[in-house]
């Protein structure tokens, strides 16, 4: 095992561990091909035991065998179930395309804009209206989560009109009367509670519990106390 080999396979060592890397390096010293293949299979099984999540990945077996071949510096002569290819000879991964611009309104994100684009293409007026209501309801929920405060229906309708270029509109009076932008529970709109920091909640609970305990002690102190009995005359 040479020093350049250690630096060359540093990422694979971190992924599979130093002990696994040393076992792979020792395979080259095994002269018998059958024994070398058997040990390589055992190392593959060991890797899957150490990292069971690898089994859920596509082509995981071929990936692990290629990593063994790479950690052995391309000198692994075994009967592998797949053709062994070094990473240097593999095709580079495709470049991931990132969006060139962000969402117009950060509170809603790009997903809401995509929903609006899809709703605009609906030809049926009823389906478009239902889609607009669902999108408005989602926008109000996201607005609350982002700004930590409630949003008026007029504000959501304004943003909806802006994002759709004026193609998705609803009657403000109907939205307000029927609570169309509220997630209902049992026919009534669910109350919105502004999330509070956990420390602040704990302080309030702790102070409230102490005050209640003190009040009970004060109220029940005299009532629960027994008067000393007088000795018989």
Coordinates of N, CA and C in Angstrom, one line a residue:
X1 N 0.8 -1.2 0.0 CA 0.0 0.0 0.0 C 0.9 1.2 0.0
X2 N 0.8 2.0 -1.0 CA 1.6 3.2 -1.2 C 0.9 4.4 -0.7
X3 N 1.7 5.5 -0.5 CA 1.1 6.8 0.0 C 0.2 7.4 -1.1
X4 N 0.7 7.4 -2.4 CA -0.2 8.0 -3.4 C -1.5 7.2 -3.6
X5 N -1.5 5.9 -3.3 CA -2.8 5.2 -3.4 C -3.7 5.6 -2.3
X6 N -3.2 6.0 -1.1 CA -4.1 6.4 0.0 C -4.8 7.7 -0.4
X7 N -4.0 8.6 -0.9 CA -4.6 9.9 -1.3 C -5.5 9.8 -2.5
X8 N -5.2 8.9 -3.4 CA -6.0 8.7 -4.6 C -7.4 8.2 -4.3
X9 N -7.5 7.4 -3.3 CA -8.8 6.7 -3.0 C -9.3 7.3 -1.6
X10 N -9.1 8.5 -1.3 CA -9.5 9.1 -0.1 C -11.0 9.1 0.1
X11 N -11.7 9.4 -0.9 CA -13.2 9.5 -0.9 C -13.8 8.1 -0.6
X12 N -13.2 7.1 -1.3 CA -13.7 5.7 -1.1 C -13.4 5.2 0.3
X13 N -12.3 5.6 0.8 CA -11.9 5.2 2.2 C -12.9 5.8 3.2
X14 N -13.3 7.0 3.0 CA -14.3 7.6 3.9 C -15.6 7.0 3.7
X15 N -16.0 6.5 2.6 CA -17.3 5.9 2.3 C -17.4 4.5 2.9
X16 N -16.3 3.7 2.8 CA -16.4 2.3 3.2 C -15.5 2.0 4.4
X17 N -14.7 3.0 4.8 CA -13.9 2.7 6.0 C -12.4 2.3 5.7
X18 N -11.5 2.6 6.6 CA -10.1 2.3 6.4 C -9.9 0.7 6.4
X19 N -10.6 0.0 7.2 CA -10.4 -1.4 7.3 C -10.8 -2.1 6.0
X20 N -12.0 -1.7 5.4 CA -12.4 -2.3 4.2 C -11.4 -2.0 3.1
X21 N -10.8 -0.8 3.1 CA -9.8 -0.4 2.1 C -8.6 -1.3 2.2
X22 N -8.2 -1.6 3.4 CA -7.0 -2.4 3.6 C -7.3 -3.9 3.1
X23 N -8.5 -4.4 3.3 CA -8.9 -5.7 2.9 C -8.8 -5.8 1.3
X24 N -9.3 -4.7 0.7 CA -9.2 -4.7 -0.8 C -7.8 -4.7 -1.3
X25 N -6.9 -3.9 -0.6 CA -5.5 -3.8 -1.0 C -4.8 -5.2 -0.8
X26 N -5.2 -5.9 0.2 CA -4.6 -7.2 0.4 C -5.0 -8.3 -0.6
X27 N -6.1 -8.0 -1.4 CA -6.5 -9.0 -2.3 C -5.5 -9.3 -3.4
X28 N -4.7 -8.2 -3.7 CA -3.7 -8.4 -4.8 C -2.6 -9.3 -4.4
X29 N -2.4 -9.6 -3.1 CA -1.4 -10.5 -2.6 C -1.8 -12.0 -2.6
X30 N -3.1 -12.2 -2.9 CA -3.6 -13.6 -2.9 C -3.3 -14.2 -4.3
X31 N -2.6 -15.2 -4.3 CA -2.1 -15.8 -5.6 C -3.2 -16.6 -6.3
X32 N -4.0 -17.4 -5.5 CA -5.0 -18.3 -6.1 C -6.2 -17.4 -6.5
X33 N -6.6 -17.5 -7.8 CA -7.7 -16.7 -8.3 C -9.0 -17.1 -7.7
X34 N -9.3 -18.4 -7.4 CA -10.5 -18.8 -6.8 C -10.7 -18.2 -5.4
X35 N -9.6 -18.3 -4.6 CA -9.6 -17.7 -3.3 C -9.7 -16.2 -3.3
X36 N -9.1 -15.6 -4.3 CA -9.2 -14.1 -4.5 C -10.6 -13.7 -4.8
X37 N -11.3 -14.5 -5.6 CA -12.7 -14.2 -6.0 C -13.6 -14.3 -4.8
X38 N -13.3 -15.4 -4.0 CA -14.1 -15.7 -2.8 C -14.0 -14.5 -1.8
X39 N -12.8 -14.1 -1.6 CA -12.6 -13.0 -0.6 C -13.2 -11.7 -1.1
X40 N -13.1 -11.4 -2.4 CA -13.8 -10.2 -3.0 C -15.3 -10.3 -2.8
X41 N -15.9 -11.4 -3.0 CA -17.3 -11.5 -2.7 C -17.7 -11.3 -1.3
X42 N -16.8 -11.8 -0.4 CA -17.1 -11.5 1.1 C -16.9 -10.0 1.4
X43 N -16.0 -9.3 0.8 CA -15.9 -7.9 1.0 C -17.1 -7.2 0.5
X44 N -17.6 -7.6 -0.6 CA -18.9 -7.0 -1.2 C -20.0 -7.2 -0.2
X45 N -20.2 -8.4 0.3 CA -21.2 -8.7 1.3 C -21.0 -7.8 2.6
X46 N -19.7 -7.7 3.0 CA -19.4 -6.9 4.2 C -19.9 -5.4 4.0
X47 N -19.6 -4.9 2.8 CA -20.0 -3.5 2.5 C -21.5 -3.3 2.6
X48 N -22.2 -4.2 2.1 CA -23.7 -4.1 2.1 C -24.2 -4.3 3.5
X49 N -23.5 -5.0 4.4 CA -23.9 -5.1 5.8 C -23.6 -3.8 6.5
X50 N -22.5 -3.2 6.2 CA -22.1 -2.0 6.9 C -23.0 -0.8 6.4
X51 N -23.3 -0.8 5.1 CA -24.2 0.2 4.6 C -25.4 -0.4 3.9
X52 N -26.4 -0.8 4.6 CA -27.6 -1.5 4.0 C -28.4 -0.6 3.1
X53 N -28.2 0.7 3.2 CA -29.0 1.6 2.3 C -28.5 1.5 0.8
X54 N -27.3 1.0 0.6 CA -26.8 0.8 -0.7 C -27.7 -0.1 -1.6
X55 N -28.4 -1.0 -0.9 CA -29.2 -2.0 -1.7 C -30.4 -1.3 -2.4
X56 N -30.8 -0.1 -1.9 CA -31.9 0.6 -2.5 C -31.5 1.4 -3.7
X57 N -30.2 1.6 -3.9 CA -29.7 2.4 -5.0 C -29.7 1.6 -6.3
X58 N -30.0 2.2 -7.4 CA -30.0 1.5 -8.7 C -28.6 1.0 -9.1
X59 N -28.5 -0.3 -9.5 CA -27.2 -0.8 -9.9 C -26.2 -0.8 -8.8
X60 N -26.6 -1.1 -7.6 CA -25.7 -1.0 -6.4 C -24.6 -2.1 -6.5
X61 N -25.0 -3.3 -7.0 CA -23.9 -4.3 -7.0 C -22.8 -3.9 -8.0
X62 N -23.2 -3.5 -9.1 CA -22.1 -3.1 -10.1 C -21.3 -1.9 -9.5
X63 N -21.9 -1.0 -8.8 CA -21.2 0.2 -8.3 C -20.2 -0.3 -7.3
X64 N -20.6 -1.2 -6.4 CA -19.6 -1.7 -5.3 C -18.5 -2.4 -5.9
X65 N -18.8 -3.3 -6.9 CA -17.7 -4.0 -7.6 C -16.7 -3.1 -8.3
X66 N -17.2 -2.1 -8.9 CA -16.3 -1.1 -9.6 C -15.5 -0.3 -8.5
X67 N -16.1 -0.1 -7.4 CA -15.3 0.6 -6.3 C -14.2 -0.3 -5.8
X68 N -14.5 -1.6 -5.7 CA -13.4 -2.5 -5.3 C -12.3 -2.5 -6.3
X69 N -12.7 -2.5 -7.6 CA -11.7 -2.5 -8.7 C -10.8 -1.2 -8.6
X70 N -11.5 -0.1 -8.2 CA -10.8 1.2 -8.1 C -9.9 1.2 -6.9
X71 N -10.3 0.7 -5.8 CA -9.5 0.7 -4.6 C -8.3 -0.3 -4.7
X72 N -8.4 -1.2 -5.6 CA -7.3 -2.1 -5.9 C -6.4 -1.6 -7.0
X73 N -6.5 -0.3 -7.3 CA -5.7 0.4 -8.4 C -5.8 -0.3 -9.7
X74 N -7.0 -0.9 -10.0 CA -7.2 -1.5 -11.3 C -6.5 -2.8 -11.5
X75 N -6.1 -3.5 -10.4 CA -5.3 -4.7 -10.5 C -6.0 -5.8 -9.8
X76 N -7.4 -5.9 -10.0 CA -8.2 -6.9 -9.3 C -8.6 -7.9 -10.4
X77 N -7.9 -9.0 -10.4 CA -8.2 -10.1 -11.4 C -9.1 -11.2 -10.7
X78 N -10.4 -11.0 -10.8 CA -11.3 -11.9 -10.2 C -12.5 -12.2 -11.1
X79 N -13.3 -13.2 -10.8 CA -14.4 -13.6 -11.6 C -15.6 -12.7 -11.1
X80 N -15.7 -11.5 -11.5 CA -16.8 -10.6 -11.0 C -18.0 -10.8 -11.8
X81 N -19.2 -10.6 -11.2 CA -20.5 -10.7 -12.0 C -20.7 -9.6 -13.0
X82 N -19.9 -8.6 -13.0 CA -20.0 -7.5 -13.9 C -18.7 -7.1 -14.5
X83 N -18.6 -6.5 -15.7 CA -17.3 -6.0 -16.2 C -16.8 -4.9 -15.3
X84 N -15.6 -5.0 -14.8 CA -15.0 -4.1 -13.9 C -14.4 -2.9 -14.7
X85 N -14.8 -1.7 -14.3 CA -14.4 -0.5 -15.1 C -13.9 0.5 -14.0
X86 N -12.7 1.1 -14.3 CA -12.2 2.1 -13.4 C -13.0 3.4 -13.5
X87 N -13.0 4.2 -12.5 CA -13.8 5.5 -12.6 C -13.2 6.4 -13.6
X88 N -11.9 6.3 -13.9 CA -11.3 7.2 -14.9 C -11.9 6.9 -16.3
X89 N -12.3 5.7 -16.5 CA -12.8 5.3 -17.8 C -14.3 5.4 -17.9
X90 N -15.0 5.8 -16.8 CA -16.5 5.9 -16.9 C -16.9 7.3 -17.5
X91 N -18.1 7.3 -18.0 CA -18.6 8.5 -18.6 C -18.9 9.5 -17.5
X92 N -18.5 10.8 -17.7 CA -18.8 11.8 -16.6 C -20.3 12.0 -16.4
X93 N -20.7 12.3 -15.2 CA -22.2 12.5 -15.0 C -22.6 13.8 -15.7
X94 N -23.9 13.8 -16.1 CA -24.5 14.9 -16.8 C -24.6 16.1 -15.8
X95 N -24.4 17.2 -16.4 CA -24.4 18.5 -15.6 C -25.9 18.8 -15.2
X96 N -26.1 19.1 -13.9 CA -27.4 19.4 -13.4 C -27.7 20.9 -13.8
X97 N -28.8 21.1 -14.4 CA -29.2 22.4 -14.8 C -29.9 23.1 -13.6
X98 N -29.5 24.3 -13.2 CA -30.0 25.1 -12.2 C -30.9 26.2 -12.8
X99 N -31.9 26.6 -12.1 CA -32.8 27.7 -12.6 C -32.0 28.9 -12.7
X100 N -32.2 29.6 -13.8 CA -31.5 30.9 -14.1 C -32.0 32.0 -13.3
X101 N -33.2 32.0 -12.8 CA -33.8 33.0 -12.0 C -34.7 32.5 -10.9
X102 N -34.8 33.2 -9.9 CA -35.6 32.8 -8.7 C -37.1 33.1 -8.9
X103 N -37.9 32.7 -7.9 CA -39.4 33.0 -8.0 C -39.6 34.5 -7.9
X104 N -40.7 34.9 -8.5 CA -41.1 36.3 -8.4 C -41.4 36.8 -7.0
X105 N -42.1 35.9 -6.3 CA -42.4 36.2 -4.9 C -41.9 35.0 -4.0
X106 N -40.9 35.3 -3.2 CA -40.2 34.3 -2.5 C -41.0 33.4 -1.6
X107 N -42.1 34.0 -1.0 CA -42.9 33.2 -0.1 C -43.6 32.0 -0.7
X108 N -43.8 32.1 -2.0 CA -44.6 31.0 -2.7 C -43.7 30.0 -3.4
X109 N -42.5 30.5 -3.8 CA -41.6 29.5 -4.5 C -42.0 29.3 -6.0
X110 N -41.1 28.5 -6.6 CA -41.3 28.2 -8.0 C -42.4 27.2 -8.2
X111 N -42.7 26.4 -7.2 CA -43.7 25.3 -7.4 C -45.1 26.0 -7.6
X112 N -45.4 27.0 -6.9 CA -46.7 27.7 -7.1 C -46.8 28.3 -8.5
X113 N -45.7 28.9 -9.0 CA -45.7 29.4 -10.3 C -46.0 28.4 -11.3
X114 N -45.4 27.2 -11.1 CA -45.7 26.1 -12.1 C -47.2 25.7 -12.0
X115 N -47.8 25.6 -10.8 CA -49.2 25.3 -10.7 C -50.0 26.4 -11.4
X116 N -49.7 27.6 -11.3 CA -50.4 28.7 -12.0 C -50.3 28.5 -13.5
X117 N -49.1 28.2 -14.0 CA -48.9 28.0 -15.4 C -49.8 26.8 -15.9
X118 N -49.9 25.8 -15.1 CA -50.7 24.6 -15.5 C -52.2 25.0 -15.4
X119 N -52.6 25.8 -14.4 CA -54.0 26.2 -14.3 C -54.5 27.1 -15.5
X120 N -53.6 27.9 -16.0 CA -53.9 28.8 -17.1 C -54.3 28.0 -18.4
X121 N -53.7 26.8 -18.5 CA -53.9 26.0 -19.7 C -55.2 25.3 -19.7
X122 N -55.9 25.3 -18.5 CA -57.2 24.5 -18.4 C -58.2 25.3 -19.2
X123 N -58.9 24.6 -20.1 CA -59.9 25.2 -21.0 C -61.3 25.3 -20.3
X124 N -61.6 24.2 -19.5 CA -62.9 24.2 -18.8 C -62.9 25.3 -17.7
X125 N -64.0 26.2 -17.7 CA -64.0 27.3 -16.7 C -64.2 26.8 -15.3
X126 N -65.0 25.7 -15.1 CA -65.1 25.1 -13.7 C -63.8 24.6 -13.2
X127 N -63.1 23.8 -14.0 CA -61.9 23.3 -13.6 C -60.9 24.4 -13.3
X128 N -60.9 25.4 -14.1 CA -59.9 26.5 -13.8 C -60.3 27.2 -12.5
X129 N -61.5 27.4 -12.2 CA -61.9 28.0 -11.0 C -61.6 27.2 -9.8
X130 N -61.8 25.9 -9.8 CA -61.4 25.0 -8.7 C -59.9 25.0 -8.5
X131 N -59.1 25.0 -9.6 CA -57.7 25.0 -9.5 C -57.2 26.3 -8.9
X132 N -57.9 27.4 -9.3 CA -57.5 28.7 -8.7 C -57.8 28.8 -7.2
X133 N -58.9 28.2 -6.8 CA -59.2 28.2 -5.4 C -58.1 27.4 -4.6
X134 N -57.8 26.2 -5.1 CA -56.8 25.4 -4.5 C -55.4 26.1 -4.4
X135 N -55.0 26.7 -5.5 CA -53.8 27.5 -5.6 C -53.8 28.6 -4.6
X136 N -54.9 29.4 -4.5 CA -55.0 30.4 -3.5 C -54.9 30.0 -2.1
X137 N -55.5 28.8 -1.8 CA -55.5 28.2 -0.5 C -54.0 27.8 -0.1
X138 N -53.3 27.3 -1.1 CA -51.9 26.9 -0.9 C -51.1 28.2 -0.7
X139 N -51.3 29.2 -1.4 CA -50.6 30.4 -1.3 C -50.8 31.1 0.1
X140 N -52.0 31.0 0.6 CA -52.2 31.6 1.9 C -51.5 30.8 3.0
X141 N -51.5 29.5 2.8 CA -50.8 28.7 3.8 C -49.3 29.0 3.8
X142 N -48.7 29.1 2.6 CA -47.3 29.4 2.4 C -46.9 30.8 2.9
X143 N -47.9 31.7 2.7 CA -47.6 33.1 3.1 C -47.5 33.1 4.7
X144 N -48.4 32.3 5.3 CA -48.4 32.3 6.8 C -47.1 31.7 7.3
X145 N -46.7 30.6 6.6 CA -45.5 29.9 7.1 C -44.2 30.8 6.9
X146 N -44.2 31.6 5.8 CA -43.0 32.4 5.5 C -43.0 33.6 6.3
X147 N -44.1 34.3 6.5 CA -44.1 35.6 7.1 C -44.5 35.5 8.6
X148 N -44.9 34.3 9.1 CA -45.3 34.2 10.5 C -46.5 35.1 10.9
X149 N -47.4 35.4 9.9 CA -48.5 36.2 10.2 C -49.6 35.8 9.2
X150 N -50.8 36.2 9.6 CA -52.0 35.9 8.7 C -52.0 36.8 7.5
X151 N -52.6 36.4 6.5 CA -52.7 37.1 5.2 C -54.2 37.3 4.9
X152 N -54.5 38.5 4.4 CA -55.8 38.8 4.0 C -56.1 38.2 2.6
X153 N -57.4 37.9 2.4 CA -57.7 37.3 1.1 C -57.4 38.2 0.0
X154 N -57.6 39.5 0.2 CA -57.3 40.5 -0.8 C -55.8 40.5 -1.2
X155 N -55.0 40.3 -0.3 CA -53.5 40.2 -0.6 C -53.2 38.9 -1.5
X156 N -53.8 37.8 -1.1 CA -53.6 36.6 -1.9 C -54.2 36.8 -3.3
X157 N -55.3 37.4 -3.4 CA -55.9 37.6 -4.8 C -55.0 38.5 -5.6
X158 N -54.4 39.5 -4.9 CA -53.6 40.4 -5.6 C -52.3 39.7 -6.1
X159 N -51.7 38.9 -5.3 CA -50.5 38.1 -5.7 C -50.9 37.1 -6.8
X160 N -52.0 36.5 -6.6 CA -52.5 35.5 -7.6 C -52.7 36.1 -9.0
X161 N -53.2 37.3 -9.0 CA -53.4 38.0 -10.3 C -52.1 38.4 -10.9
X162 N -51.2 38.8 -10.0 CA -49.9 39.3 -10.5 C -49.1 38.1 -11.1
X163 N -49.1 37.0 -10.4 CA -48.3 35.8 -10.9 C -48.9 35.2 -12.2
X164 N -50.2 35.3 -12.3 CA -50.9 34.7 -13.5 C -51.0 35.7 -14.6
X165 N -50.6 36.9 -14.5 CA -50.7 37.9 -15.5 C -52.2 38.3 -15.7
X166 N -53.0 38.3 -14.6 CA -54.4 38.7 -14.7 C -55.3 37.6 -15.3
X167 N -54.8 36.4 -15.5 CA -55.6 35.3 -16.1 C -56.4 34.5 -15.1
X168 N -56.0 34.5 -13.8 CA -56.6 33.8 -12.8 C -57.2 34.8 -11.8
X169 N -58.5 34.9 -11.7 CA -59.2 35.9 -10.8 C -60.4 35.2 -10.2
X170 N -60.7 35.7 -9.0 CA -61.9 35.3 -8.3 C -62.6 36.5 -7.7
X171 N -63.9 36.3 -7.4 CA -64.7 37.3 -6.7 C -64.2 37.5 -5.3
X172 N -63.7 38.6 -4.8 CA -63.3 38.8 -3.5 C -64.4 38.6 -2.5
X173 N -65.6 39.0 -2.8 CA -66.8 38.8 -1.9 C -67.1 37.3 -1.7
X174 N -67.0 36.6 -2.8 CA -67.3 35.1 -2.7 C -66.2 34.4 -1.9
X175 N -65.0 34.8 -2.1 CA -63.9 34.2 -1.3 C -64.0 34.5 0.2
X176 N -64.4 35.7 0.5 CA -64.5 36.0 1.9 C -65.7 35.4 2.6
X177 N -66.8 35.3 1.8 CA -68.1 34.8 2.4 C -68.0 33.3 2.6
X178 N -67.3 32.6 1.7 CA -67.3 31.1 1.8 C -66.0 30.6 2.3
X179 N -65.1 31.5 2.7 CA -63.8 31.1 3.3 C -63.1 30.1 2.3
X180 N -63.0 30.5 1.1 CA -62.4 29.6 0.1 C -60.9 29.3 0.2
X181 N -60.2 30.3 0.9 CA -58.8 30.1 1.0 C -58.4 29.5 2.4
X182 N -59.4 29.0 3.1 CA -59.1 28.4 4.4 C -59.2 26.9 4.3
X183 N -58.3 26.2 5.0 CA -58.4 24.7 5.2 C -59.4 24.5 6.3
X184 N -60.5 23.9 5.9 CA -61.6 23.7 6.9 C -61.5 22.4 7.6
X185 N -62.0 22.4 8.8 CA -62.1 21.2 9.7 C -63.6 21.1 10.2
X186 N -64.3 20.2 9.7 CA -65.7 20.0 10.1 C -66.6 21.2 9.6
X187 N -66.3 21.7 8.5 CA -67.1 22.8 7.9 C -66.7 24.2 8.4
X188 N -65.7 24.3 9.4 CA -65.3 25.5 9.9 C -63.8 25.7 9.5
X189 N -63.4 27.0 9.3 CA -62.0 27.2 9.0 C -61.1 26.9 10.2
X190 N -60.0 26.3 10.0 CA -59.1 26.0 11.1 C -58.4 27.2 11.5
X191 N -58.4 27.5 12.9 CA -57.7 28.7 13.4 C -56.2 28.7 13.1
X192 N -55.7 29.9 12.8 CA -54.3 30.0 12.5 C -53.6 30.5 13.7
X193 N -52.6 29.8 14.2 CA -51.8 30.2 15.3 C -50.4 30.5 14.9
X194 N -49.9 31.7 15.2 CA -48.6 32.1 14.8 C -47.5 31.3 15.5
X195 N -46.6 30.6 14.9 CA -45.6 29.8 15.6 C -44.8 30.6 16.4
X196 N -44.4 30.1 17.6 CA -43.6 30.9 18.6 C -42.3 30.1 18.8
X197 N -41.2 30.8 19.1 CA -40.0 30.1 19.5 C -40.2 29.1 20.6
X198 N -39.5 28.0 20.6 CA -39.7 27.0 21.6 C -39.3 27.5 23.0
X199 N -38.2 28.3 23.1 CA -37.7 28.8 24.4 C -38.8 29.7 25.0
X200 N -39.4 30.5 24.1 CA -40.5 31.4 24.6 C -41.7 30.6 25.2
X201 N -42.0 29.5 24.5 CA -43.1 28.7 24.9 C -42.8 28.0 26.3
X202 N -41.5 27.5 26.4 CA -41.2 26.9 27.6 C -41.2 27.8 28.8
X203 N -40.7 29.1 28.5 CA -40.7 30.1 29.6 C -42.1 30.4 30.1
X204 N -43.0 30.5 29.1 CA -44.4 30.8 29.4 C -45.1 29.7 30.2
X205 N -44.8 28.4 29.8 CA -45.3 27.3 30.5 C -44.8 27.2 31.9
X206 N -43.5 27.4 32.0 CA -42.8 27.3 33.3 C -43.3 28.4 34.3
X207 N -43.4 29.6 33.8 CA -43.9 30.7 34.7 C -45.4 30.5 35.1
X208 N -46.2 30.1 34.1 CA -47.6 29.9 34.3 C -47.8 28.8 35.3
X209 N -47.0 27.7 35.3 CA -47.2 26.6 36.2 C -46.8 27.0 37.6
X210 N -45.8 27.8 37.8 CA -45.4 28.2 39.1 C -46.4 29.1 39.7
X211 N -47.0 30.1 38.9 CA -48.0 31.0 39.4 C -49.2 30.3 39.8
X212 N -49.7 29.3 39.0 CA -50.9 28.5 39.4 C -50.6 27.7 40.7
X213 N -49.4 27.2 40.9 CA -49.2 26.4 42.1 C -49.2 27.3 43.3
X214 N -48.6 28.5 43.1 CA -48.6 29.5 44.3 C -50.0 29.9 44.6
X215 N -50.8 30.2 43.6 CA -52.2 30.6 43.8 C -53.0 29.5 44.6
X216 N -52.8 28.3 44.2 CA -53.5 27.2 44.8 C -53.1 27.1 46.3
X217 N -51.8 27.3 46.5 CA -51.3 27.2 47.9 C -51.9 28.3 48.8
X218 N -52.0 29.5 48.1 CA -52.5 30.6 48.9 C -54.0 30.5 49.2
X219 N -54.7 30.0 48.2 CA -56.2 29.8 48.4 C -56.5 28.7 49.3
X220 N -55.7 27.6 49.2 CA -56.1 26.4 49.9 C -55.3 26.3 51.2
X221 N -54.4 27.3 51.5 CA -53.6 27.2 52.7 C -54.4 27.1 54.0
X222 N -55.3 28.1 54.2 CA -56.1 28.2 55.4 C -57.2 27.1 55.4
X223 N -57.8 26.8 54.3 CA -58.9 25.9 54.2 C -58.4 24.5 54.5
X224 N -57.2 24.1 54.0 CA -56.7 22.8 54.2 C -56.0 22.6 55.6
X225 N -55.7 23.7 56.3 CA -55.0 23.6 57.6 C -56.0 23.2 58.7
X226 N -55.6 22.2 59.5 CA -56.4 21.7 60.6 C -56.1 22.5 61.9
X227 N -57.1 22.9 62.6 CA -57.0 23.6 63.9 C -56.6 22.7 65.0
X228 N -55.7 23.1 65.8 CA -55.2 22.3 66.9 C -56.4 22.0 67.9
X229 N -56.5 20.7 68.3 CA -57.5 20.3 69.2 C -57.2 20.6 70.6
X230 N -58.3 21.0 71.4 CA -58.1 21.4 72.8 C -58.2 20.1 73.6
X231 N -57.3 20.0 74.6 CA -57.4 18.8 75.5 C -58.7 18.8 76.3
X232 N -59.2 17.6 76.6 CA -60.5 17.5 77.3 C -60.4 18.1 78.7
X233 N -61.4 18.8 79.2 CA -61.4 19.4 80.5 C -61.7 18.4 81.6

